[in-house]
Amino acid sequence: MSTTENRTDTATRAVVVVGHGMVGHRFVEALRSRDTDSTWKVVVLSEEAEAAYDRVGLSSYVGAWDRASLALAGNTYAGDDLVDLRLGTRAEHVDRDARTVTTSAGEVIAYDALVIATGSHPFVPPVPGHDSTGCFVYRTLDDLDGIRVAAESAIERAAAEGGAANGLVVGGGLLGLEAANALRLLGLTPHVVEFAPRLMPLQVDDGGGAVLERLIGSLGVQVHTGAGTSSIAAQDDGRLAVELSDGTALLTDLVVFSAGVRPSDAVARAAGLDVGERGGVVTDLACRTSDENVWAVGEVAAVEGRCYGLVAPGYTMAEVVADRLLGGEATFPGADLSTKLKLLGVDVASFGDAMATTPGALEIVHTDATKGTYAKVVVSDDAKTLLGGILVGDASAYTTLKAYVGREVPGDPGALVSPAGTELGADALPDDAVICSCNNVTKGSICGAIAEGACDLAAIKGCTNAGTTCGGCLPTVKKLLVDSGVELSKALCEHFEQSRAELFEIVASTGIRTFSGLIARYGTGTGCEICKPTVASILASTSSDHVLDGEQAALQDSNDHFLANIQKNGTYSVVPRMPGGEVTAEQLITIGQVAKDFGLYVKVTGGQRIDLFGARVEQLPAIWQRLVDVGMESGQAYGKSLRTVKSCVGSSWCRYGVQDSVGMAVDLEHRYRGLRSPHKIKFGVSGCARECAEARGKDVGVIATDKGWNLYVCGNGGQTPAHARLLASDLDDETLVRYIDRFLMFYVRTADRLQRTAPWLDALEGGLDHLKAVVCEDSLGIADDLEAAMGRHVEGYQDEWKAVLDDPEKLSRFVSFVNAPEEADPTVAFDESGPRKVPVLLGLPTVRENA
Amino acid sequence: MTTLVTPPGAPPVDVAPSAGRSAVRPGILPPPGARQWVPACPVTALVPGRGVAVLLPGGAQAALFLLPNGMIYAVDNLDPYARAAVLSRGLTGDRGGEPTVASPLLKQVFSLRTGAALDDPAVALPTYAVRVQAGTVRIGVPLP
């Protein structure tokens, strides 16, 4: 400092600060508060137009979009004549011999001391397409403004197309997760791609990373670890197609690079100052560079060759330089890189020797998958001294643990991450009864599994295989669980905590009409083969939209998606509706002709109609066109919906008949056709007490009496046969229909997924008496509602197949191959050498090398 | 199984350039080797959440999926349990965040990322690399 006094005209010396970030500002504040004699005047050059702001809290800019709220206190130095802040002015050139800085405004400013606080800039990997429109970095307020504009137009585009908008963050470190949160707050679905096998690779280990990934994934962030970004290609519609190194691809509306930072040392380099191997202006522990009049602080400084990416060490450097300029002897003491933060609401903390690099270090880990927590402590080889640790999910112990680093731990170090043990008791209720006939699982094994600790359906499925094939026994398994005293989750699946009945009420009362809307508000994740068809069914039960309209199309099980019944070789069977078993000669001839022309196997069903087997997906429209042309319509044999109304011939032909059972059956089938329900529904109508229509084996059985009709409900065939129970006697036509309306809608609203009417009645609190009260006496006061809902269904009915034939867009999905729509699936084959045509399955598929 | 050459009317396959992938770190690259990139369909033909089947040269079939979050995956279309080419018609979703497809026949669940059958460690579907070029989704098939 000896030569600086006479360089200025006044008694004060000049320090030029290049860069007005958090550390630059801290330096100015530190200098001005310590320089009580006002010996230094300060010129600050800020490249950004904004005075120093809280870059660590950058994400909080999202939403409020209020720049002022991020401003650091005192950042304009109002009222301090000794600080001259030049916003929007960059340092272009440093002449170390003349001790001047040339600014981007062309001004030459002399200095006695120069402090480089230019920080760092985001590293953008040289991925092809990284400079496409829609690619951003995450560093400044201006960056966020750009991301906001892109996100808002993406959301508009997505809303117009009925989809969701996505954003991709390259880099799963601390800042990458911040950026992902920002995208989430902007209304995008964020993806995070991280090269390393885990998130936040610098702070947490694999175990902590796994828990972190789960927690963050549950918030809707899509995490891709162990994958790089291979290329980005702009599409015509403005979206970006991103290819990942693991071979997957995705379409995104914008990309944010957050793959680390590089020191912004260009000015220093150009001035000939020493820089580190990996960038950064090299300083000694006093933060002095290779030029004694030049200092470096913050992320641009490589103190003894090491850069620090956190703000706290930067603040320390700022204090060191301020002290030095005033003649002090301060040195940089090194930095504690312990971090504790909340990312997307998830606690993450890392302290001391978190990665256990100390020779002989021992690790004690406790993971609680249900709570989503991970805790690890690292201790010395004698298990006495705490060296460091990692906490994910719950960092409440951080403060205490960090205090113990380097000290002897009192007692058992394992207690520091003490687990909370849980014990599950369950009564064993062994029995020989086969519950799951697909996999031959007895009640005994299921109860055994419960006794061994399986406490939900998934666990029982896992250890017994019960319910893993057709799923028909799951309601029974569930009941066993309840009976055994285990508090059973009524959750539909891992994505919805609600039961089907609760979801039905939510849909009915909120008016939410999309799966994405429902899962975003009431569920987690993206759904599965359980909740999607369930919600599709609820949406169909509550409106008359076509099941293949808009987003609903993606929810339908294969049967509903192709409006036909999938068979074991992937072909479909076709069942036209024959209400009450009636069919005209012309229709019968057409069915025969269609079967002949398409080579279909023909079988008469148990529900008095005809099934045509072996149609390939691309043949379905042509087949249905011919059926529709002769006045036939979909039989919904593929749906969880009304199947058939079986009838005897009744009083019009039969000498014993007392009522027109065929006429009633046809009317009922026309009324309830197309009604989606928790499971299939079958009706029977018999014209006299001889019961030729086997109506008491049906969900709704109607049996003629001298005075009218007896109504029986909740009879099922199938795995657990049950006779229907008498609900009401001697009803006139109108009352019969009203009661059936109420009964069906009550079932549709309150049953579990795939619960047929007999087990539903068994599980119904109050049983048959309650059902009678609800349907016949309106004890709940909901009869009008139920009837009105059924009225809307009847009014809105349309033939699903006719609607498809009239809609080229829906029709276009009926192909075997998207790239060869005319092509038949070459793997479909039949054997016609035996007494009947049968499908031939493929040999076991050849295993090819993964592409 | 019937062997099939490139279907008539389908555009010719092209070979992707192998250079210019410098950003990818070794160890997580797809297995090396040149691929041909078979055009499947325009991106706009995919319904989010659903799959389509793609006929590949040589008669193999891929099941190609666009998920609502924008990810595109391709696995083999053959259901190894049912021994039928049906997986493109399965329902997609996730299990614990892992993107999945369930067979439409007996509902076994497979990871769309790795092809693994999630309840059966012994079974996995072959997977295919996917890329989108100029609005067309292409499936990478290893050259013989």
Short mmCIF file of N, CA and C in Angstrom, two decimals, chain A residues 607-742:
data_model
loop_
_atom_site.label_atom_id
_atom_site.label_comp_id
_atom_site.label_asym_id
_atom_site.label_seq_id
_atom_site.Cartn_x
_atom_site.Cartn_y
_atom_site.Cartn_z
N GLY A 607 -75.02 -65.01 -22.33
CA GLY A 607 -75.92 -63.88 -22.15
C GLY A 607 -76.83 -63.66 -23.34
N GLN A 608 -77.08 -64.72 -24.06
CA GLN A 608 -78.00 -64.67 -25.21
C GLN A 608 -77.53 -63.70 -26.29
N ARG A 609 -76.29 -63.79 -26.65
CA ARG A 609 -75.83 -63.07 -27.83
C ARG A 609 -74.68 -63.82 -28.48
N ILE A 610 -74.08 -63.24 -29.48
CA ILE A 610 -73.10 -63.97 -30.29
C ILE A 610 -71.75 -63.29 -30.22
N ASP A 611 -70.71 -64.10 -30.00
CA ASP A 611 -69.35 -63.60 -29.88
C ASP A 611 -68.56 -64.03 -31.12
N LEU A 612 -67.86 -63.06 -31.72
CA LEU A 612 -67.05 -63.34 -32.91
C LEU A 612 -65.58 -63.18 -32.53
N PHE A 613 -64.81 -64.25 -32.61
CA PHE A 613 -63.43 -64.24 -32.10
C PHE A 613 -62.40 -64.16 -33.22
N GLY A 614 -61.25 -63.51 -32.89
CA GLY A 614 -60.08 -63.58 -33.77
C GLY A 614 -59.93 -62.39 -34.69
N ALA A 615 -60.56 -61.26 -34.35
CA ALA A 615 -60.43 -60.08 -35.21
C ALA A 615 -59.17 -59.31 -34.83
N ARG A 616 -58.37 -58.94 -35.84
CA ARG A 616 -57.21 -58.10 -35.57
C ARG A 616 -57.66 -56.66 -35.41
N VAL A 617 -56.85 -55.88 -34.72
CA VAL A 617 -57.28 -54.54 -34.35
C VAL A 617 -57.66 -53.70 -35.57
N GLU A 618 -56.93 -53.87 -36.68
CA GLU A 618 -57.23 -53.04 -37.84
C GLU A 618 -58.49 -53.52 -38.57
N GLN A 619 -59.00 -54.71 -38.20
CA GLN A 619 -60.23 -55.20 -38.83
C GLN A 619 -61.48 -54.71 -38.13
N LEU A 620 -61.33 -54.25 -36.89
CA LEU A 620 -62.50 -53.91 -36.08
C LEU A 620 -63.40 -52.86 -36.74
N PRO A 621 -62.84 -51.76 -37.28
CA PRO A 621 -63.74 -50.76 -37.86
C PRO A 621 -64.56 -51.31 -39.04
N ALA A 622 -63.92 -52.10 -39.90
CA ALA A 622 -64.66 -52.62 -41.05
C ALA A 622 -65.77 -53.56 -40.59
N ILE A 623 -65.47 -54.38 -39.58
CA ILE A 623 -66.48 -55.29 -39.04
C ILE A 623 -67.65 -54.50 -38.47
N TRP A 624 -67.31 -53.48 -37.70
CA TRP A 624 -68.38 -52.73 -37.04
C TRP A 624 -69.19 -51.90 -38.02
N GLN A 625 -68.53 -51.43 -39.09
CA GLN A 625 -69.29 -50.67 -40.07
C GLN A 625 -70.45 -51.52 -40.60
N ARG A 626 -70.16 -52.78 -40.85
CA ARG A 626 -71.21 -53.65 -41.39
C ARG A 626 -72.28 -53.95 -40.36
N LEU A 627 -71.89 -54.10 -39.10
CA LEU A 627 -72.87 -54.36 -38.05
C LEU A 627 -73.75 -53.13 -37.79
N VAL A 628 -73.10 -51.96 -37.77
CA VAL A 628 -73.85 -50.73 -37.54
C VAL A 628 -74.84 -50.49 -38.68
N ASP A 629 -74.40 -50.86 -39.89
CA ASP A 629 -75.27 -50.65 -41.06
C ASP A 629 -76.59 -51.43 -40.97
N VAL A 630 -76.60 -52.54 -40.23
CA VAL A 630 -77.86 -53.27 -40.08
C VAL A 630 -78.51 -52.98 -38.73
N GLY A 631 -78.13 -51.84 -38.13
CA GLY A 631 -78.82 -51.38 -36.93
C GLY A 631 -78.34 -52.01 -35.63
N MET A 632 -77.15 -52.62 -35.64
CA MET A 632 -76.64 -53.18 -34.39
C MET A 632 -75.74 -52.16 -33.72
N GLU A 633 -75.52 -52.35 -32.42
CA GLU A 633 -74.65 -51.43 -31.71
C GLU A 633 -73.78 -52.19 -30.73
N SER A 634 -72.82 -51.46 -30.15
CA SER A 634 -71.86 -52.08 -29.25
C SER A 634 -72.57 -52.81 -28.11
N GLY A 635 -72.10 -54.00 -27.82
CA GLY A 635 -72.65 -54.75 -26.70
C GLY A 635 -71.91 -54.50 -25.40
N GLN A 636 -70.90 -53.62 -25.43
CA GLN A 636 -70.10 -53.32 -24.24
C GLN A 636 -69.65 -54.58 -23.50
N ALA A 637 -69.43 -55.65 -24.25
CA ALA A 637 -68.93 -56.88 -23.62
C ALA A 637 -67.53 -56.64 -23.08
N TYR A 638 -66.86 -55.59 -23.59
CA TYR A 638 -65.49 -55.27 -23.18
C TYR A 638 -65.45 -54.39 -21.95
N GLY A 639 -66.58 -53.84 -21.52
CA GLY A 639 -66.54 -52.83 -20.46
C GLY A 639 -66.98 -53.37 -19.12
N LYS A 640 -66.54 -52.65 -18.07
CA LYS A 640 -67.16 -52.87 -16.78
C LYS A 640 -68.44 -52.04 -16.84
N SER A 641 -69.52 -52.67 -17.29
CA SER A 641 -70.74 -51.94 -17.59
C SER A 641 -71.86 -52.96 -17.75
N LEU A 642 -73.05 -52.47 -18.11
CA LEU A 642 -74.14 -53.41 -18.32
C LEU A 642 -73.79 -54.33 -19.48
N ARG A 643 -73.87 -55.63 -19.21
CA ARG A 643 -73.63 -56.59 -20.28
C ARG A 643 -74.97 -56.92 -20.95
N THR A 644 -75.67 -57.91 -20.40
CA THR A 644 -76.89 -58.32 -21.08
C THR A 644 -78.07 -58.33 -20.13
N VAL A 645 -79.26 -58.28 -20.71
CA VAL A 645 -80.47 -58.58 -19.95
C VAL A 645 -81.04 -59.85 -20.56
N LYS A 646 -80.83 -60.93 -19.84
CA LYS A 646 -81.27 -62.23 -20.36
C LYS A 646 -82.78 -62.38 -20.10
N SER A 647 -83.47 -62.96 -21.04
CA SER A 647 -84.91 -63.12 -20.79
C SER A 647 -85.41 -64.45 -21.31
N CYS A 648 -86.51 -64.87 -20.70
CA CYS A 648 -87.25 -66.00 -21.28
C CYS A 648 -88.26 -65.40 -22.26
N VAL A 649 -89.01 -66.23 -22.92
CA VAL A 649 -89.83 -65.71 -24.01
C VAL A 649 -91.09 -65.00 -23.49
N GLY A 650 -91.51 -65.31 -22.25
CA GLY A 650 -92.57 -64.54 -21.62
C GLY A 650 -93.97 -64.79 -22.15
N SER A 651 -94.88 -63.93 -21.67
CA SER A 651 -96.30 -64.19 -21.90
C SER A 651 -96.72 -64.10 -23.36
N SER A 652 -95.92 -63.44 -24.21
CA SER A 652 -96.36 -63.32 -25.61
C SER A 652 -96.34 -64.65 -26.35
N TRP A 653 -95.48 -65.59 -25.97
CA TRP A 653 -95.42 -66.88 -26.63
C TRP A 653 -95.64 -68.04 -25.66
N CYS A 654 -95.19 -67.88 -24.43
CA CYS A 654 -95.17 -69.02 -23.52
C CYS A 654 -96.55 -69.20 -22.86
N ARG A 655 -97.00 -70.47 -22.79
CA ARG A 655 -98.35 -70.69 -22.21
C ARG A 655 -98.37 -70.46 -20.72
N TYR A 656 -97.20 -70.47 -20.05
CA TYR A 656 -97.18 -70.26 -18.60
C TYR A 656 -96.94 -68.79 -18.24
N GLY A 657 -96.42 -68.02 -19.16
CA GLY A 657 -95.98 -66.67 -18.85
C GLY A 657 -97.09 -65.79 -18.32
N VAL A 658 -96.74 -64.94 -17.32
CA VAL A 658 -97.74 -64.03 -16.77
C VAL A 658 -97.44 -62.56 -17.09
N GLN A 659 -96.20 -62.26 -17.55
CA GLN A 659 -95.87 -60.90 -17.95
C GLN A 659 -95.00 -60.97 -19.22
N ASP A 660 -94.89 -59.83 -19.90
CA ASP A 660 -94.07 -59.75 -21.13
C ASP A 660 -92.61 -59.57 -20.74
N SER A 661 -91.96 -60.69 -20.48
CA SER A 661 -90.58 -60.61 -20.00
C SER A 661 -89.63 -60.10 -21.08
N VAL A 662 -89.84 -60.46 -22.34
CA VAL A 662 -88.95 -60.00 -23.40
C VAL A 662 -89.07 -58.48 -23.55
N GLY A 663 -90.30 -58.00 -23.56
CA GLY A 663 -90.51 -56.55 -23.69
C GLY A 663 -89.83 -55.80 -22.56
N MET A 664 -89.98 -56.31 -21.33
CA MET A 664 -89.35 -55.65 -20.19
C MET A 664 -87.82 -55.73 -20.31
N ALA A 665 -87.32 -56.89 -20.72
CA ALA A 665 -85.86 -57.06 -20.85
C ALA A 665 -85.30 -56.09 -21.88
N VAL A 666 -85.99 -55.95 -23.01
CA VAL A 666 -85.51 -55.04 -24.05
C VAL A 666 -85.52 -53.60 -23.52
N ASP A 667 -86.60 -53.22 -22.84
CA ASP A 667 -86.66 -51.86 -22.29
C ASP A 667 -85.53 -51.61 -21.29
N LEU A 668 -85.30 -52.59 -20.41
CA LEU A 668 -84.24 -52.41 -19.39
C LEU A 668 -82.86 -52.34 -20.05
N GLU A 669 -82.63 -53.18 -21.04
CA GLU A 669 -81.33 -53.17 -21.69
C GLU A 669 -81.11 -51.83 -22.42
N HIS A 670 -82.17 -51.33 -23.04
CA HIS A 670 -82.04 -50.03 -23.70
C HIS A 670 -81.83 -48.91 -22.70
N ARG A 671 -82.39 -49.06 -21.52
CA ARG A 671 -82.27 -47.99 -20.53
C ARG A 671 -80.85 -47.94 -19.94
N TYR A 672 -80.28 -49.11 -19.65
CA TYR A 672 -79.03 -49.12 -18.88
C TYR A 672 -77.80 -49.45 -19.75
N ARG A 673 -77.99 -49.64 -21.04
CA ARG A 673 -76.85 -49.96 -21.91
C ARG A 673 -75.82 -48.81 -21.81
N GLY A 674 -74.56 -49.19 -21.79
CA GLY A 674 -73.49 -48.18 -21.77
C GLY A 674 -73.17 -47.64 -20.40
N LEU A 675 -73.91 -48.04 -19.36
CA LEU A 675 -73.62 -47.51 -18.02
C LEU A 675 -72.34 -48.13 -17.47
N ARG A 676 -71.33 -47.31 -17.25
CA ARG A 676 -70.07 -47.81 -16.68
C ARG A 676 -70.22 -47.96 -15.17
N SER A 677 -69.65 -49.03 -14.63
CA SER A 677 -69.87 -49.37 -13.22
C SER A 677 -68.60 -49.99 -12.65
N PRO A 678 -68.55 -50.23 -11.33
CA PRO A 678 -67.32 -50.78 -10.74
C PRO A 678 -66.97 -52.15 -11.30
N HIS A 679 -67.96 -52.92 -11.70
CA HIS A 679 -67.71 -54.21 -12.32
C HIS A 679 -68.82 -54.43 -13.34
N LYS A 680 -68.76 -55.56 -14.05
CA LYS A 680 -69.82 -55.80 -15.02
C LYS A 680 -71.15 -56.03 -14.31
N ILE A 681 -72.23 -55.72 -15.00
CA ILE A 681 -73.57 -55.89 -14.43
C ILE A 681 -74.39 -56.74 -15.39
N LYS A 682 -75.07 -57.74 -14.83
CA LYS A 682 -75.93 -58.59 -15.65
C LYS A 682 -77.35 -58.57 -15.09
N PHE A 683 -78.30 -58.63 -15.99
CA PHE A 683 -79.72 -58.64 -15.62
C PHE A 683 -80.34 -59.95 -16.12
N GLY A 684 -81.46 -60.32 -15.50
CA GLY A 684 -82.30 -61.38 -16.03
C GLY A 684 -83.76 -61.01 -15.79
N VAL A 685 -84.61 -61.34 -16.76
CA VAL A 685 -86.04 -61.10 -16.58
C VAL A 685 -86.78 -62.39 -16.93
N SER A 686 -87.52 -62.92 -15.95
CA SER A 686 -88.29 -64.14 -16.18
C SER A 686 -89.77 -63.81 -16.19
N GLY A 687 -90.50 -64.46 -17.08
CA GLY A 687 -91.92 -64.16 -17.26
C GLY A 687 -92.84 -64.86 -16.27
N CYS A 688 -92.28 -65.79 -15.48
CA CYS A 688 -93.11 -66.42 -14.44
C CYS A 688 -92.19 -67.02 -13.39
N ALA A 689 -92.76 -67.64 -12.40
CA ALA A 689 -91.98 -68.14 -11.26
C ALA A 689 -91.10 -69.33 -11.64
N ARG A 690 -91.29 -69.90 -12.84
CA ARG A 690 -90.41 -71.01 -13.25
C ARG A 690 -88.98 -70.52 -13.47
N GLU A 691 -88.84 -69.21 -13.72
CA GLU A 691 -87.50 -68.58 -13.71
C GLU A 691 -86.55 -69.12 -14.77
N CYS A 692 -87.03 -69.24 -15.99
CA CYS A 692 -86.18 -69.77 -17.05
C CYS A 692 -85.02 -68.84 -17.40
N ALA A 693 -85.11 -67.57 -17.06
CA ALA A 693 -84.02 -66.64 -17.40
C ALA A 693 -82.92 -66.65 -16.34
N GLU A 694 -83.10 -67.48 -15.31
CA GLU A 694 -82.09 -67.58 -14.23
C GLU A 694 -81.78 -66.20 -13.64
N ALA A 695 -82.85 -65.43 -13.44
CA ALA A 695 -82.69 -64.04 -13.00
C ALA A 695 -82.10 -63.94 -11.59
N ARG A 696 -82.27 -64.99 -10.78
CA ARG A 696 -81.75 -64.89 -9.42
C ARG A 696 -80.24 -65.13 -9.36
N GLY A 697 -79.65 -65.39 -10.51
CA GLY A 697 -78.18 -65.45 -10.54
C GLY A 697 -77.58 -64.15 -11.06
N LYS A 698 -78.43 -63.11 -11.17
CA LYS A 698 -77.97 -61.86 -11.79
C LYS A 698 -77.89 -60.72 -10.77
N ASP A 699 -77.15 -59.70 -11.16
CA ASP A 699 -77.06 -58.52 -10.30
C ASP A 699 -78.43 -57.89 -10.10
N VAL A 700 -79.20 -57.88 -11.17
CA VAL A 700 -80.58 -57.42 -11.07
C VAL A 700 -81.45 -58.51 -11.69
N GLY A 701 -82.34 -59.07 -10.88
CA GLY A 701 -83.22 -60.12 -11.36
C GLY A 701 -84.66 -59.67 -11.23
N VAL A 702 -85.39 -59.81 -12.32
CA VAL A 702 -86.78 -59.37 -12.32
C VAL A 702 -87.64 -60.60 -12.64
N ILE A 703 -88.56 -60.93 -11.77
CA ILE A 703 -89.38 -62.13 -11.97
C ILE A 703 -90.86 -61.74 -11.91
N ALA A 704 -91.57 -62.16 -12.95
CA ALA A 704 -92.98 -61.75 -13.07
C ALA A 704 -93.84 -62.41 -12.01
N THR A 705 -94.84 -61.69 -11.52
CA THR A 705 -95.87 -62.24 -10.64
C THR A 705 -97.22 -61.88 -11.26
N ASP A 706 -98.28 -62.39 -10.68
CA ASP A 706 -99.62 -62.06 -11.17
C ASP A 706 -99.86 -60.56 -11.13
N LYS A 707 -99.27 -59.91 -10.12
CA LYS A 707 -99.58 -58.50 -9.90
C LYS A 707 -98.53 -57.55 -10.47
N GLY A 708 -97.45 -58.08 -10.96
CA GLY A 708 -96.40 -57.19 -11.47
C GLY A 708 -95.06 -57.89 -11.48
N TRP A 709 -94.07 -57.27 -10.79
CA TRP A 709 -92.72 -57.82 -10.84
C TRP A 709 -92.13 -57.89 -9.44
N ASN A 710 -91.39 -58.96 -9.19
CA ASN A 710 -90.55 -59.02 -7.99
C ASN A 710 -89.13 -58.61 -8.40
N LEU A 711 -88.50 -57.79 -7.57
CA LEU A 711 -87.15 -57.33 -7.88
C LEU A 711 -86.15 -57.97 -6.93
N TYR A 712 -85.22 -58.69 -7.50
CA TYR A 712 -84.13 -59.32 -6.74
C TYR A 712 -82.83 -58.61 -7.10
N VAL A 713 -81.94 -58.47 -6.14
CA VAL A 713 -80.67 -57.80 -6.43
C VAL A 713 -79.49 -58.55 -5.84
N CYS A 714 -78.33 -58.26 -6.40
CA CYS A 714 -77.04 -58.71 -5.87
C CYS A 714 -76.82 -60.22 -5.98
N GLY A 715 -77.31 -60.79 -7.05
CA GLY A 715 -76.95 -62.17 -7.33
C GLY A 715 -75.75 -62.18 -8.27
N ASN A 716 -74.84 -63.11 -8.04
CA ASN A 716 -73.67 -63.20 -8.91
C ASN A 716 -73.40 -64.66 -9.23
N GLY A 717 -72.94 -64.90 -10.43
CA GLY A 717 -72.36 -66.19 -10.74
C GLY A 717 -70.88 -66.09 -10.43
N GLY A 718 -70.07 -66.57 -11.34
CA GLY A 718 -68.63 -66.37 -11.18
C GLY A 718 -68.04 -67.18 -10.06
N GLN A 719 -66.93 -66.67 -9.53
CA GLN A 719 -66.10 -67.39 -8.59
C GLN A 719 -66.84 -67.73 -7.29
N THR A 720 -67.61 -66.78 -6.81
CA THR A 720 -68.37 -67.01 -5.58
C THR A 720 -69.85 -66.78 -5.90
N PRO A 721 -70.54 -67.85 -6.29
CA PRO A 721 -71.94 -67.65 -6.69
C PRO A 721 -72.78 -67.19 -5.51
N ALA A 722 -73.77 -66.36 -5.81
CA ALA A 722 -74.68 -65.89 -4.76
C ALA A 722 -76.05 -65.69 -5.38
N HIS A 723 -77.06 -66.15 -4.69
CA HIS A 723 -78.41 -65.91 -5.17
C HIS A 723 -78.81 -64.48 -4.89
N ALA A 724 -79.56 -63.91 -5.85
CA ALA A 724 -80.05 -62.55 -5.63
C ALA A 724 -81.08 -62.55 -4.49
N ARG A 725 -81.16 -61.41 -3.81
CA ARG A 725 -82.06 -61.30 -2.64
C ARG A 725 -83.23 -60.41 -3.02
N LEU A 726 -84.37 -60.72 -2.45
CA LEU A 726 -85.58 -59.99 -2.77
C LEU A 726 -85.54 -58.58 -2.19
N LEU A 727 -85.67 -57.60 -3.06
CA LEU A 727 -85.65 -56.22 -2.60
C LEU A 727 -87.08 -55.67 -2.46
N ALA A 728 -87.94 -56.01 -3.42
CA ALA A 728 -89.32 -55.50 -3.36
C ALA A 728 -90.21 -56.40 -4.21
N SER A 729 -91.50 -56.49 -3.84
CA SER A 729 -92.42 -57.41 -4.52
C SER A 729 -93.55 -56.68 -5.23
N ASP A 730 -94.08 -57.35 -6.25
CA ASP A 730 -95.30 -56.92 -6.94
C ASP A 730 -95.25 -55.45 -7.37
N LEU A 731 -94.16 -55.07 -8.03
CA LEU A 731 -93.99 -53.68 -8.45
C LEU A 731 -94.64 -53.47 -9.81
N ASP A 732 -95.20 -52.28 -10.03
CA ASP A 732 -95.63 -51.96 -11.39
C ASP A 732 -94.39 -51.57 -12.20
N ASP A 733 -94.53 -51.45 -13.51
CA ASP A 733 -93.40 -51.20 -14.39
C ASP A 733 -92.62 -49.95 -13.96
N GLU A 734 -93.36 -48.90 -13.69
CA GLU A 734 -92.71 -47.62 -13.39
C GLU A 734 -91.89 -47.69 -12.09
N THR A 735 -92.48 -48.28 -11.06
CA THR A 735 -91.77 -48.38 -9.78
C THR A 735 -90.55 -49.30 -9.92
N LEU A 736 -90.74 -50.36 -10.69
CA LEU A 736 -89.62 -51.29 -10.91
C LEU A 736 -88.42 -50.53 -11.48
N VAL A 737 -88.68 -49.74 -12.52
CA VAL A 737 -87.60 -49.01 -13.18
C VAL A 737 -86.99 -47.99 -12.21
N ARG A 738 -87.85 -47.33 -11.43
CA ARG A 738 -87.32 -46.33 -10.51
C ARG A 738 -86.41 -46.99 -9.47
N TYR A 739 -86.83 -48.14 -8.95
CA TYR A 739 -86.00 -48.83 -7.95
C TYR A 739 -84.67 -49.30 -8.56
N ILE A 740 -84.75 -49.77 -9.79
CA ILE A 740 -83.49 -50.24 -10.41
C ILE A 740 -82.56 -49.05 -10.65
N ASP A 741 -83.12 -47.92 -11.09
CA ASP A 741 -82.30 -46.70 -11.24
C ASP A 741 -81.55 -46.41 -9.94
N ARG A 742 -82.31 -46.40 -8.85
CA ARG A 742 -81.71 -46.04 -7.55
C ARG A 742 -80.65 -47.07 -7.13
#
